[in-house]
Amino acid sequence: MGSAPETKKLTQEQRIAMVQEKKRRTQRLYLTLSIIGILVFLLIWEIASDAGFVNSRYLAAPSTIFKLFITKLTDPNPDGAVLGVNILASLQVSLTGFFLAIIVGIPLGLLMGWYGGFESFVRPIFELVRPIPPVSWIPLTIVWLGIGLPAKAFIVFFSAFVPCVINAYTGIKQTSPVLINFAKTCGASNFTIFWKVGIPSSLTMVFAGVRVALGNAWATLVAAEMLAASSGLGYMILMGRQFARPDLILLGIVVIGIIGVTFTAILGRVENRVLGWKK
Amino acid sequence: MSEQFVHDPEYKVEVRNLTKNFGELKVLNDISFNIKKGEFICVVGPTGCGKTTFLNLLTRIIQPSAGDLYIDGEPADPTKHNLAFVFQEPSAIPWKTVEENLRFGLEIKKLPEDEIKSRVENIIRLLGLEEFRNSYPHQLSMSTAQRVIIGRGFAMSPDLLLMDEPYSQMDIKLRFYLEDEVIRLWKELGSTVVFITHNIEEATYLAERILILSNKPTTIKEEVHVDLPHPRDVTSPDFIKIRKYVTDQIKWW
């Protein structure tokens, strides 16, 4: 053992640090590539518009959109609200729906996956509701809830709710039987096993579900704001269509995109926190 | 079949007429035996003889069709007694560190914090796991992970520690190493151990007493006492004689 190579002498901590450093380096490389990708895309777009390949009535150049972005920060025209108000209105709708979906959907899925009786009780209704497109609830929602925040949030809720339930359900169903048996031999009650083994092992799937739910929530936003609204990003896009202002439409799309990316990043942070043991 | 059970204080674990049927299939047939406190028993038998069913009955993962298992004269109950199980498959909890894994069972038993601490520290010291204390199972080598699981079993100070072929997936060097480790822990902590294996040499190396199971429906075919001091020499004539004898018993149906 005297002439063991240098790597053998590393402690567990140093070894982990080494692997992580390598990982970070790859991540930095990928980040740079992503940024270059976006820049190249914008550049081609800008050149295409400026050179007149595309009629500016159909497609606005990125620089025009950026200028409009600056104007819209303070100017409520032409849709009636400044950008900040639109963003806040949209956030309110999508986040209300999204968090409701998480709060209701994940526990429902977990309970369904763990307790057979509860599953038999709830599953048929869930299976019936599941394939209905969230947008088809709009007319009924207007009758029930009018056109305010609750109505719009309800539509968003539906689109985010289904993936939460399905992933929580599947995740907890996949709990390793060995771990369940181990907890049983420790004398744990069924609820303790559910809490301490089932839920933690379902979290990977749950987070995947939340990710899908977040995407769905954003995607249904425009549909929800078509219900009727006086502000909101979806509303702004709609107005852009009415005034034949592609720059306004594109600004709405871009802002929705950027906020979506931001949320995904925040979610990624939370996931890293909770599932940090995987690193 | 239900003659009154009388507890014999000499024994820690008493198994009476243990029987298990899965529908028509009779898997275990009327098994009775006793284990003294602190004894190390190996159970060997041919493949598919119902070893796993046998263990699952002992740990109460499944309920017997007839007969029962008594610990200190009371029917075994995982919420009351300390049963610990080392599974064949990797069973460290992946989202918990080594230290948290060792604590898990003790926390479920709701032991006082300083008791949990002292036991966990003791196991970490005995198994030399100090540098892995904050590592997660997937960061460990297979043998280290298995040592954690074995340590977790011993940390329970179990009335009965059951091990189901814990080394079947390891190469021979690791197996020898971990076999010695188990003997060391067993001697140090005085636990009562039932070790299931299909490896006769392993059984002869470890056990004070070997139970040989028959084919299905399984009964105990024979008990063999191994009166050799630890650590045992696998090449000594006495060792080879016992190993050969057990092998012959298994071959003979």
CSV table of C-alpha atoms in Angstrom, one decimal, chain A residues 106 109-111 113-115 167-177 179-181 183 188-206 275 277, chain B residues 93-96 104 108:
chain,number,residue,atom,x,y,z
A,106,ILE,CA,-49.8,17.1,-4.6
A,109,GLY,CA,-51.8,12.5,-5.5
A,110,LEU,CA,-49.8,11.3,-2.5
A,111,LEU,CA,-52.8,10.1,-0.6
A,113,GLY,CA,-50.9,6.6,-4.3
A,114,TRP,CA,-50.5,5.4,-0.7
A,115,TYR,CA,-53.9,4.6,0.6
A,167,ASN,CA,-46.7,12.8,-10.6
A,168,ALA,CA,-47.3,12.7,-6.9
A,169,TYR,CA,-49.3,9.6,-7.4
A,170,THR,CA,-46.7,7.9,-9.6
A,171,GLY,CA,-43.9,9.1,-7.4
A,172,ILE,CA,-45.1,7.6,-4.2
A,173,LYS,CA,-46.2,4.4,-5.9
A,174,GLN,CA,-42.6,3.9,-6.9
A,175,THR,CA,-41.4,3.9,-3.3
A,176,SER,CA,-38.9,1.1,-2.9
A,177,PRO,CA,-40.5,-1.9,-1.2
A,179,LEU,CA,-37.4,0.7,2.3
A,180,ILE,CA,-41.0,0.2,3.3
A,181,ASN,CA,-40.1,-3.2,4.7
A,183,ALA,CA,-39.3,0.9,8.1
A,188,ALA,CA,-43.1,2.3,12.1
A,189,SER,CA,-46.8,2.8,11.6
A,190,ASN,CA,-48.3,3.0,8.1
A,191,PHE,CA,-48.6,6.8,8.5
A,192,THR,CA,-45.0,7.2,9.7
A,193,ILE,CA,-43.8,5.2,6.7
A,194,PHE,CA,-46.0,7.4,4.4
A,195,TRP,CA,-44.5,10.5,6.0
A,196,LYS,CA,-40.9,9.5,6.4
A,197,VAL,CA,-40.3,7.1,3.5
A,198,GLY,CA,-43.1,7.5,0.9
A,199,ILE,CA,-43.1,11.3,0.6
A,200,PRO,CA,-39.4,11.9,0.5
A,201,SER,CA,-38.9,9.2,-2.1
A,202,SER,CA,-41.7,10.7,-4.2
A,203,LEU,CA,-40.2,14.1,-4.3
A,204,THR,CA,-38.2,13.7,-7.5
A,205,MET,CA,-41.4,12.9,-9.4
A,206,VAL,CA,-43.3,15.6,-7.6
A,275,LEU,CA,-33.1,17.2,-3.5
A,277,TRP,CA,-28.6,14.8,-1.7
B,93,ILE,CA,-32.2,5.5,2.6
B,94,PRO,CA,-30.8,7.4,-0.4
B,95,TRP,CA,-31.9,10.9,0.8
B,96,LYS,CA,-30.3,10.5,4.2
B,104,PHE,CA,-33.5,6.5,11.4
B,108,ILE,CA,-38.9,5.8,14.9
